[in-house]
Amino acid sequence: MKGIVFTEFLDMVEARFTPEVADCMITAAAVPSGGAYTAVGTYDYHELIQLVAQLSTLTSLPIPKLVHTFGVHLFGRFVAAYPALFAGVRSAFSFLERIEDHIHVEVRKLYPDAELPMFTCDTSTPGRLTMLYCSSRPFADLAEGLIAGCIAHFGEPILMHRDDIAHSHGTHVRFVLTKQDIPA
Amino acid sequence: MSDTALWARRLERERRARQEAETLLESKSQKLYLANEELRRQKEAAEEANRAKSSFLANMSHELRTPLNAIIGYSEMLLEETTDQGQSAMLPDLEKIRTAGKHLLTLINDILDLSKIEAGKTELVLETFGLAGLMAEIVTTIQPLLERNGNTLAVHGADTEDLIHADPVRVRQCLLNLLSNACKFTAHGTITLQVRRVTESGEDWITFRVTDTGIGMTPEQQSRLFQDFSQADASTTRKYGGTGLGLAISQRFCHMMGGDIMVESIPGQGSTFTLLLPAEVSKRPPIATVQREQKADTVVQAALTHGSDGQPIVLVIDDDPASLDLIVRLLTKKGLHVVATSSGRAGLCLAQILRPAAITLDLKMPDMDGWSVLTALRADPLLALIPVIVLTIMDDAHTSYTLGASGYLAKPIDPERLITMLQPYIRTLLPAPVAIDVEASLAAGRGQPSHERGSI
């Protein structure tokens, strides 16, 4: 997993909680990297799972909620750090549809070793976007948070419904996004 | 928990992260250096292979021309003798041999020209000569081709006393190529040859415009026009013949002289080819040519596309190929007639020749920046009223307006805003406005800022 996910996660924990909480979390997680992350590095995704688990223990907040919140935060950071990705994109649906064919293509150019999830989009129903999230790692909560961050960024009235595919444990999830201003 | 211990741990993590980042950066830099070295080696190998190919072609072409000259010469001699002896039955066959031989010779000469240019063996022989004499000679030479398809030639500006310092053989070759193309693709129509001197930023240019009333081309066909061995399309080659090398060679000669060839065309109505040359061609490769070699597109890489007949022109000046392409596509999609160039200097020259309805102008350009282009436009009484929309990544709307820009848009460009800003100046082309902001129109007419008021 790319280092930027870890550095952003630590930034969020320090900002939303305190530097003490972040330090306790890293110490308790005892991750191999020691919590020394650089945005351009690559780290084992299990470290993030360990960190989130410790954060949940420290704050008594459920893991899915923490990961979802991180997804929303991460999207905001993407907006600030990569404005070119948003050039000419006017709606949440347009942006989300570009993830697989544009954004992931660009990410792979810079980081050929990046392990990215796959998003399959279906727009056959007007006013509705169905996204199938498939990953080798259980980060559907993170994907959900990112999608929520995207919807908030574009400020559109969109309702998101999550449908976990049986026994996938957060690796295969269908997100159904429905625009609220178009009658079903 | 002690604050000191916490910050010490944090500092240690940051230090280790920095060290890791430095190691990664070093490793990436090394990989990048090796990749660049490999690319340089491959580029040199490709250039060497290309030189070898060109050299082979040049030698082969020379070897082929010798026997071919004999075939043509003897067929002509036989034609004369057979005519003298009254053996008319053999005349058509002999004529076919001569025609086929000449066609083959033209093809070989073209290949020889192209391979010489590619091998860097073409030298310019620069002379100062009169445009009037050149035009008279060309008109005489092209006469048989004109008559073949029943065309007439109108010449404007041939009475000029202007001189040009260039390679007369190459200029003549380029002009004859444009005129012979016009003759080939026009039947019972009019071909116009116009010569003009224009001055831009203290530099004199000579423009030759060859206009025909022939079959014309679509924008897609135009895009392939200057490629080697390429014509408008395969059916053109079948119907009209030719090798598809003439224009490519002419354009390369023009580039060598620091000029260019531009095309405007409307399918079914005709084409205009503009040959642009410095009045004083320099032996030393012009800066623009050097840049072109580096960037494959510089001096006046003009791509023209069309809406319907009579539409005013929007001139797009931007050195970034991607940005240029994007703007051209956007405006073309709106049915506008667009002329594009990647050079500020060439943009000025085109502005004087074309007198566009509006100009979009980038600021950061290598040969002449947007500020200088804008200042020169506003200083020229003939160009001062042309509205200029500045499109740039630089955040300097104030300076743009101070220098006389009519509008300002930051990149990445918002297509709708660009169209909205252009609308007052090209409104006849776009969907009819519901109401016109008179103030904005007046401001546009004076070349005054109409930033947000340009909407109609």
XYZ file of C-alpha atoms in Angstrom:
640
model
C 0.000 0.000 0.000
C 1.366 3.450 -0.934
C 2.906 5.480 1.867
C 0.617 8.447 1.283
C -2.269 6.420 2.762
C -0.272 5.934 5.972
C 1.031 9.495 6.245
C -2.464 10.856 5.672
C -3.875 8.438 8.221
C -1.384 9.591 10.871
C -2.105 13.236 10.002
C -5.822 12.602 10.429
C -5.378 10.843 13.773
C -3.235 13.696 15.082
C -5.725 16.302 13.859
C -8.961 14.566 14.880
C -7.629 13.200 18.173
C -4.213 14.214 19.535
C -0.531 13.551 18.830
C -0.573 11.490 22.047
C -3.277 9.204 20.635
C -1.303 8.800 17.417
C 1.840 7.939 19.370
C 0.032 5.453 21.585
C -1.566 3.861 18.544
C 1.792 3.397 16.777
C 3.490 2.085 19.910
C 0.685 -0.346 20.698
C 0.414 -1.556 17.091
C 4.142 -2.408 17.072
C 4.172 -2.315 13.293
C 7.372 -3.477 11.503
C 8.029 -0.044 10.028
C 7.850 1.513 13.482
C 5.340 4.028 12.103
C 8.037 5.860 10.120
C 6.215 6.360 6.831
C 7.145 8.364 3.766
C 4.489 9.232 1.207
C 6.480 7.836 -1.721
C 7.263 4.517 0.015
C 5.317 1.261 -0.059
C 4.224 -0.616 3.071
C 2.350 -3.739 4.010
C -1.389 -2.982 4.234
C -1.581 -5.124 7.367
C 0.154 -2.254 9.162
C -2.828 -0.015 8.453
C -5.199 -2.679 9.757
C -3.127 -2.963 12.937
C -3.059 0.807 13.393
C -6.811 1.155 12.909
C -7.457 -1.707 15.340
C -5.376 0.031 17.988
C -7.049 3.356 17.308
C -10.414 1.675 17.785
C -9.284 0.321 21.154
C -7.915 3.693 22.234
C -10.977 5.716 21.172
C -13.722 3.092 21.623
C -14.939 3.865 18.144
C -15.846 1.022 15.747
C -13.254 0.162 13.085
C -15.647 0.594 10.099
C -16.542 4.102 11.278
C -12.874 5.054 11.684
C -11.943 3.718 8.235
C -14.950 5.421 6.638
C -13.975 8.733 8.241
C -10.447 8.267 6.973
C -11.799 7.690 3.441
C -13.667 11.019 3.554
C -10.518 12.756 4.849
C -8.326 11.098 2.198
C -10.572 12.252 -0.630
C -10.260 15.838 0.594
C -6.498 15.477 0.552
C -6.603 14.108 -3.004
C -8.608 17.159 -4.061
C -5.966 19.448 -2.556
C -2.916 17.510 -3.766
C -3.993 16.469 -7.263
C -6.152 19.228 -8.806
C -5.325 17.933 -12.308
C -7.440 14.845 -11.606
C -10.462 17.087 -11.202
C -9.897 19.367 -14.188
C -13.040 19.484 -16.310
C -14.892 17.033 -14.072
C -18.227 18.458 -13.031
C -20.037 15.722 -11.154
C -19.449 12.921 -8.710
C -20.601 10.322 -11.251
C -18.163 11.626 -13.890
C -15.300 11.488 -11.410
C -16.120 8.043 -10.077
C -16.474 6.649 -13.597
C -12.945 7.900 -14.369
C -11.265 6.068 -11.496
C -10.560 2.832 -13.308
C -9.814 4.099 -16.817
C -8.043 7.368 -16.052
C -6.870 7.740 -12.471
C -5.642 4.201 -11.905
C -3.913 4.285 -15.311
C -1.999 7.418 -14.251
C -1.182 5.960 -10.835
C 0.262 2.836 -12.477
C 2.471 4.985 -14.719
C 4.104 6.509 -11.633
C 3.974 3.434 -9.441
C 4.010 0.246 -11.523
C 4.059 -1.800 -8.319
C 0.866 -0.230 -6.948
C -1.794 -2.780 -6.025
C -5.050 -1.056 -6.806
C -8.611 -2.194 -6.286
C -10.846 -2.551 -9.314
C -14.012 -0.514 -9.788
C -16.522 -1.671 -12.384
C -19.130 0.970 -13.173
C -22.614 0.512 -14.578
C -24.549 3.585 -15.710
C -27.244 1.841 -17.699
C -29.979 3.211 -15.413
C -30.334 6.997 -15.735
C -29.511 8.812 -12.502
C -27.881 5.750 -11.005
C -24.284 4.592 -10.806
C -23.516 1.067 -9.672
C -19.909 0.505 -8.674
C -18.528 -2.932 -7.975
C -15.485 -2.760 -5.685
C -13.133 -5.732 -5.932
C -9.872 -5.860 -4.046
C -7.426 -8.390 -2.668
C -7.572 -6.362 0.554
C -10.548 -5.696 2.830
C -10.882 -1.943 2.432
C -14.480 -1.553 1.324
C -15.031 0.841 4.246
C -12.223 3.013 2.918
C -13.763 2.925 -0.578
C -17.135 3.879 0.917
C -15.541 6.820 2.731
C -13.791 7.949 -0.444
C -17.060 7.793 -2.399
C -18.801 9.739 0.390
C -15.985 12.318 0.239
C -16.444 12.566 -3.517
C -20.208 13.131 -3.187
C -19.588 15.796 -0.543
C -16.972 17.477 -2.726
C -19.340 17.875 -5.656
C -22.207 18.777 -3.304
C -24.771 16.641 -5.069
C -27.817 15.030 -3.488
C -26.799 11.411 -3.998
C -27.903 8.493 -1.859
C -25.386 5.660 -1.430
C -26.488 2.103 -0.753
C -23.897 -0.527 0.146
C -24.447 -4.163 -0.634
C -21.749 -6.496 0.735
C -21.234 -9.560 -1.380
C -21.575 -12.643 0.799
C -18.431 -13.988 2.527
C -16.241 -11.334 0.919
C -15.221 -9.733 4.224
C -14.930 -6.275 2.758
C -13.129 -7.216 -0.449
C -16.153 -7.311 -2.793
C -18.880 -4.734 -2.363
C -21.517 -3.218 -4.622
C -22.194 0.489 -4.111
C -25.400 1.814 -5.647
C -25.465 5.592 -5.952
C -28.775 7.216 -6.813
C -29.282 10.864 -7.656
C -32.068 12.261 -5.537
C -33.285 14.930 -7.931
C -34.319 12.424 -10.599
C -37.449 10.398 -9.840
C -36.820 6.656 -9.836
C 3.123 10.351 29.248
C 6.072 12.720 29.052
C 5.823 15.292 26.282
C 9.543 15.092 25.694
C 9.453 11.327 25.212
C 6.488 11.637 22.848
C 8.155 14.277 20.690
C 11.449 12.365 20.732
C 9.682 9.286 19.364
C 7.902 11.345 16.813
C 11.137 13.020 15.758
C 12.789 9.660 15.405
C 9.951 8.444 13.163
C 10.180 11.576 11.013
C 13.963 11.167 10.749
C 13.639 7.563 9.615
C 10.909 8.484 7.154
C 13.160 11.202 5.711
C 16.055 8.775 5.362
C 13.823 6.263 3.633
C 12.534 8.970 1.279
C 16.108 9.991 0.456
C 17.081 6.389 -0.297
C 14.027 6.019 -2.524
C 14.815 9.280 -4.302
C 18.401 8.226 -4.912
C 17.272 4.879 -6.299
C 14.654 6.514 -8.541
C 17.184 9.095 -9.794
C 19.592 6.335 -10.718
C 16.862 4.425 -12.553
C 15.841 7.618 -14.354
C 19.430 8.310 -15.382
C 19.842 4.779 -16.745
C 16.522 5.000 -18.571
C 17.589 8.319 -20.138
C 20.904 6.823 -21.207
C 19.096 3.904 -22.813
C 16.701 6.280 -24.594
C 19.633 8.369 -25.860
C 21.341 5.221 -27.203
C 18.159 4.087 -28.913
C 17.571 7.550 -30.372
C 21.083 7.651 -31.796
C 20.685 4.143 -33.217
C 17.372 5.134 -34.830
C 18.895 8.301 -36.284
C 21.831 6.358 -37.658
C 19.472 3.806 -39.214
C 17.446 6.638 -40.734
C 20.600 8.238 -42.177
C 21.636 4.880 -43.643
C 18.190 4.458 -45.184
C 18.272 7.965 -46.642
C 21.756 7.415 -48.000
C 20.680 4.133 -49.598
C 17.634 5.797 -51.140
C 19.719 8.686 -52.440
C 22.211 6.319 -54.066
C 19.503 4.061 -55.482
C 17.574 7.015 -56.831
C 20.680 8.267 -58.577
C 21.381 4.845 -60.076
C 17.788 4.551 -61.280
C 17.736 7.962 -62.885
C 20.542 7.201 -65.289
C 18.814 4.381 -67.219
C 15.483 6.154 -66.906
C 16.861 9.227 -68.642
C 17.878 6.958 -71.486
C 14.373 5.446 -71.688
C 12.725 8.868 -71.768
C 15.298 10.310 -74.184
C 15.041 7.414 -76.620
C 11.237 7.324 -76.443
C 11.183 11.038 -77.350
C 13.620 10.477 -80.178
C 11.576 7.559 -81.471
C 8.424 9.666 -81.233
C 9.987 12.323 -83.443
C 11.342 9.830 -85.970
C 8.097 7.872 -86.117
C 6.167 11.104 -86.671
C 8.577 12.100 -89.411
C 8.204 8.687 -91.084
C 4.421 8.835 -90.884
C 4.099 5.645 -88.810
C 1.218 6.993 -86.720
C 0.121 3.525 -85.514
C 3.099 3.346 -83.179
C 2.672 6.855 -81.744
C 0.233 6.016 -78.892
C 2.484 3.218 -77.592
C 5.577 5.397 -77.692
C 3.675 8.192 -75.964
C 2.712 5.745 -73.196
C 6.380 4.781 -72.711
C 7.397 8.435 -72.474
C 4.570 9.363 -70.060
C 5.254 6.373 -67.816
C 8.953 7.160 -67.847
C 8.361 10.784 -66.878
C 6.006 9.758 -64.098
C 8.636 7.379 -62.768
C 11.280 10.105 -62.992
C 9.106 12.497 -60.980
C 8.654 9.840 -58.333
C 12.384 9.135 -58.159
C 13.212 12.845 -58.002
C 10.792 13.278 -55.108
C 12.333 10.353 -53.228
C 15.786 11.772 -53.917
C 14.724 15.178 -52.563
C 13.198 13.672 -49.457
C 16.109 11.369 -48.720
C 18.571 14.246 -49.208
C 16.621 16.399 -46.765
C 16.490 13.563 -44.233
C 20.198 12.836 -44.639
C 20.916 16.547 -44.066
C 22.520 16.801 -47.498
C 20.239 19.520 -48.847
C 21.994 22.877 -48.939
C 20.165 26.117 -49.487
C 21.546 28.331 -52.247
C 20.393 31.774 -51.223
C 20.023 34.630 -53.699
C 18.203 37.919 -53.813
C 15.644 37.887 -56.608
C 12.530 39.764 -57.697
C 9.098 38.380 -56.919
C 7.696 39.704 -60.209
C 10.177 37.667 -62.268
C 9.497 34.566 -60.190
C 5.745 34.923 -60.647
C 6.050 35.440 -64.414
C 8.193 32.354 -64.756
C 5.803 30.258 -62.675
C 2.757 31.426 -64.610
C 4.430 30.348 -67.851
C 5.497 26.974 -66.454
C 2.088 26.105 -65.039
C 0.190 27.032 -68.240
C 0.033 23.491 -69.759
C -1.284 22.060 -66.487
C -3.916 24.811 -66.277
C -5.165 24.040 -69.735
C -5.356 20.296 -69.139
C -8.360 20.654 -66.789
C -9.753 23.817 -68.365
C -8.799 26.073 -65.457
C -8.010 29.775 -65.449
C -5.347 31.502 -63.375
C -5.748 34.883 -61.681
C -2.567 36.457 -60.359
C -2.531 39.264 -57.785
C 0.513 41.188 -56.682
C 2.707 40.089 -59.597
C 3.498 43.723 -60.410
C 5.373 44.082 -57.132
C 8.912 45.384 -57.125
C 9.589 43.474 -53.924
C 12.662 41.320 -53.549
C 13.156 38.152 -51.536
C 16.387 36.624 -50.300
C 15.819 32.862 -50.435
C 16.648 29.752 -52.451
C 14.925 30.477 -55.809
C 14.954 26.840 -56.919
C 13.243 25.654 -53.741
C 10.732 28.531 -53.676
C 9.850 27.815 -57.310
C 9.519 24.094 -56.556
C 7.194 24.763 -53.613
C 5.019 27.172 -55.581
C 4.819 24.884 -58.597
C 3.854 22.018 -56.310
C 1.000 24.052 -54.794
C -0.155 25.259 -58.203
C 0.057 21.827 -59.832
C -1.988 20.384 -56.968
C -4.564 23.135 -57.465
C -4.675 22.321 -61.196
C -4.998 18.615 -60.532
C -7.882 18.871 -58.083
C -9.830 21.592 -59.913
C -11.735 21.183 -63.166
C -13.039 24.148 -65.176
C -12.472 26.435 -62.218
C -10.367 29.369 -61.126
C -6.999 29.221 -59.455
C -5.735 32.363 -57.763
C -2.124 33.141 -56.927
C -1.590 36.081 -54.621
C 1.718 37.437 -53.319
C 2.022 39.909 -50.407
C 4.697 41.289 -48.113
C 3.722 41.610 -44.458
C 5.740 43.107 -41.634
C 5.467 41.792 -38.109
C 7.633 42.775 -35.118
C 10.198 44.319 -37.415
C 10.459 41.145 -39.504
C 9.325 41.008 -43.125
C 7.543 37.978 -44.505
C 6.399 37.069 -47.997
C 3.134 35.175 -48.320
C 2.056 33.303 -51.419
C -1.593 32.209 -51.365
C -2.790 29.620 -53.862
C -6.578 29.336 -53.866
C -8.585 26.919 -55.981
C -12.238 26.133 -56.517
C -11.635 22.392 -56.574
C -12.745 19.368 -54.596
C -11.508 20.623 -51.191
C -10.767 18.505 -48.142
C -12.259 17.589 -44.796
C -10.302 18.540 -41.632
C -9.398 14.865 -41.239
C -7.950 14.713 -44.743
C -5.996 17.928 -44.064
C -4.403 16.406 -40.983
C -2.639 13.787 -43.143
C -1.631 16.200 -45.867
C 1.976 16.900 -44.952
C 2.934 13.340 -44.082
C 5.315 11.511 -46.420
C 3.605 9.294 -49.013
C 0.222 10.514 -47.822
C -2.603 12.105 -49.760
C -6.067 13.094 -48.642
C -7.074 9.426 -48.804
C -6.529 6.257 -50.827
C -9.327 7.075 -53.283
C -7.616 10.400 -54.081
C -4.476 8.525 -55.110
C -6.503 6.146 -57.278
C -8.427 8.932 -58.990
C -5.851 11.701 -59.276
C -2.522 9.889 -59.101
C 0.586 11.297 -57.431
C 2.969 9.995 -54.817
C 1.944 12.001 -51.779
C 5.458 13.368 -51.457
C 5.129 16.786 -53.084
C 3.614 18.658 -50.147
C 5.814 16.913 -47.593
C 8.895 17.969 -49.548
C 7.631 21.519 -50.068
C 6.918 21.907 -46.390
C 10.392 20.669 -45.472
C 11.998 23.136 -47.871
C 9.893 25.889 -46.270
C 10.978 24.787 -42.802
C 14.601 24.899 -43.922
C 14.037 28.501 -44.996
C 12.330 29.355 -41.696
C 8.811 29.410 -43.109
C 5.842 27.083 -43.393
C 2.848 26.035 -45.447
C -0.687 26.307 -44.102
C -3.920 24.993 -45.511
C -7.536 26.036 -45.346
C -10.128 23.968 -47.125
C -13.827 23.306 -47.430
C -14.953 20.027 -48.995
C -16.598 20.633 -52.332
C -15.646 24.311 -52.413
C -11.889 24.446 -52.663
C -8.639 24.945 -50.815
C -6.207 27.729 -50.014
C -2.553 26.953 -49.408
C -0.474 29.738 -47.882
C 3.279 29.618 -48.307
C 4.932 31.785 -45.673
C 8.612 32.708 -46.030
C 10.887 35.242 -44.335
C 11.743 38.005 -46.816
C 15.362 37.549 -45.748
C 16.109 33.845 -45.340
C 19.144 33.206 -43.202
C 21.725 30.523 -44.039
C 22.043 29.723 -40.368
C 19.144 27.473 -39.281
C 16.438 29.793 -38.007
C 15.680 29.519 -34.303
C 12.264 28.260 -35.197
C 13.750 25.396 -37.194
C 15.958 24.346 -34.318
C 12.975 24.391 -32.009
C 10.951 22.424 -34.492
C 13.594 19.709 -34.512
C 13.379 19.577 -30.760
C 9.668 19.781 -30.502
C 8.343 18.600 -33.848
C 6.103 21.633 -34.052
C 7.099 25.237 -33.746
C 7.258 28.002 -36.252
C 3.823 28.037 -37.786
C 2.555 24.532 -37.404
C -0.799 25.751 -38.508
C -3.739 23.423 -38.536
C -6.828 24.841 -40.091
C -10.280 23.489 -39.701
C -13.542 24.774 -40.924
C -17.074 25.597 -40.171
C -19.283 26.729 -42.992
C -18.143 29.165 -45.648
C -17.508 32.769 -44.701
C -17.056 32.160 -41.016
C -14.638 34.438 -39.204
C -11.415 32.896 -37.964
C -10.339 32.258 -34.380
C -6.540 32.260 -34.076
C -5.176 30.024 -31.312
C -1.603 30.717 -30.106
C -0.228 28.206 -27.607
C 3.128 26.411 -27.451
C 1.848 23.451 -25.432
C 0.789 20.811 -28.002
C -1.775 19.229 -25.696
C -3.344 22.546 -24.790
C -3.314 23.660 -28.432
C -4.967 20.461 -29.557
C -7.580 20.751 -26.839
C -8.557 24.314 -27.730
C -8.599 23.572 -31.465
C -10.815 20.536 -30.910
C -13.140 22.465 -28.638
C -13.587 25.362 -31.040
C -13.768 23.126 -34.100
C -16.437 21.058 -32.402
C -18.440 24.277 -32.065
C -18.209 24.657 -35.829
C -15.674 27.467 -35.706
C -12.971 28.113 -38.240
C -9.749 27.735 -36.289
C -6.136 28.512 -37.164
C -3.561 27.337 -34.644
C 0.101 28.050 -34.118
C 2.576 27.154 -31.403
C 4.766 30.231 -31.905
C 4.086 33.754 -30.652
C 6.036 35.298 -33.520
C 4.209 33.237 -36.141
C 0.940 34.074 -34.378
C 1.574 37.781 -34.918
C 2.294 37.188 -38.558
C -0.854 35.071 -38.973
C -2.897 37.764 -37.232
C -1.825 40.245 -39.877
C -2.494 37.873 -42.750
C -5.777 36.438 -41.517
C -7.219 39.321 -39.439
C -9.037 36.831 -37.169
C -12.290 37.624 -35.391
C -10.660 36.688 -32.077
C -7.383 35.366 -30.713
C -6.730 33.025 -27.799
C -3.243 33.595 -26.429
C -0.997 31.592 -24.132
C 1.539 33.592 -22.075
C 4.525 31.328 -21.566
C 6.023 30.646 -24.982
C 9.680 30.162 -25.853
C 10.200 32.360 -28.907
C 8.001 35.335 -27.976
C 5.941 35.435 -24.810
C 2.247 36.298 -24.690
C 2.844 39.745 -23.145
C 5.033 40.729 -26.122
C 2.492 39.330 -28.597
C -0.321 41.232 -26.871
C 1.702 44.455 -26.761
C 2.606 44.142 -30.456
C -1.029 43.457 -31.398
C -2.263 46.497 -29.506
C 0.495 48.668 -30.981
C -0.483 47.803 -34.553
C -3.408 49.983 -35.701
C -4.617 47.224 -38.023
C -4.664 44.584 -35.305
C -5.401 46.647 -32.212
C -9.147 45.970 -32.306
C -8.892 42.187 -32.505
C -10.174 40.794 -29.201
C -7.603 38.683 -27.376
C -8.520 36.115 -24.713
C -5.521 35.219 -22.557
C -5.481 31.514 -21.569
C -2.722 30.718 -19.128
C -1.552 28.874 -16.072
C -0.064 32.139 -14.781
C -2.193 33.996 -12.282
C -1.987 37.468 -13.715
C -5.338 38.726 -14.912
C -4.471 42.288 -13.926
C -1.450 42.551 -16.248
C -3.427 40.890 -19.034
C -6.135 43.521 -18.857
C -3.621 46.329 -18.454
C -1.928 45.253 -21.672
C -5.257 45.170 -23.473
C -6.594 41.639 -23.196
C -10.321 41.359 -23.827
C -10.663 38.364 -21.528
C -8.689 36.140 -19.194
C -9.105 32.468 -18.324
C -6.877 30.370 -16.099
C -5.865 26.898 -17.255
C -7.093 24.205 -17.109
C -9.618 25.781 -19.389
C -13.286 25.575 -18.651
C -14.693 24.913 -22.156
C -18.041 26.541 -21.466
C -16.460 29.719 -20.114
C -14.150 29.968 -23.105
C -17.069 29.670 -25.507
C -19.022 32.209 -23.450
C -16.132 34.659 -23.586
C -15.678 34.209 -27.333
C -19.376 34.447 -28.051
C -19.624 38.262 -28.391
C -16.970 38.198 -31.104
C -18.176 35.167 -33.042
C -21.846 35.209 -32.213
C -22.949 34.747 -35.792
C -21.559 31.221 -35.638
C -23.011 30.038 -32.401
C -26.657 29.497 -31.455
C -28.495 32.790 -31.683
C -28.273 34.787 -28.461
C -31.412 35.630 -26.588
C -30.175 39.083 -25.672
C -26.940 40.862 -26.284
C -25.063 42.690 -23.544
C -24.475 45.929 -25.442
C -21.856 47.101 -22.977
C -19.885 43.894 -23.423
C -20.127 44.112 -27.188
C -18.909 47.683 -27.178
C -16.088 46.760 -24.846
C -15.207 43.888 -27.145
C -15.195 46.170 -30.160
C -12.732 48.495 -28.446
C -10.617 45.594 -27.268
C -11.402 46.565 -23.697
C -11.678 44.085 -20.830
C -14.979 42.248 -20.859
C -13.961 39.495 -18.488
C -17.248 38.320 -17.044
C -19.450 40.563 -19.138
C -18.713 38.629 -22.285
C -21.692 36.346 -21.768
C -24.758 36.935 -23.863
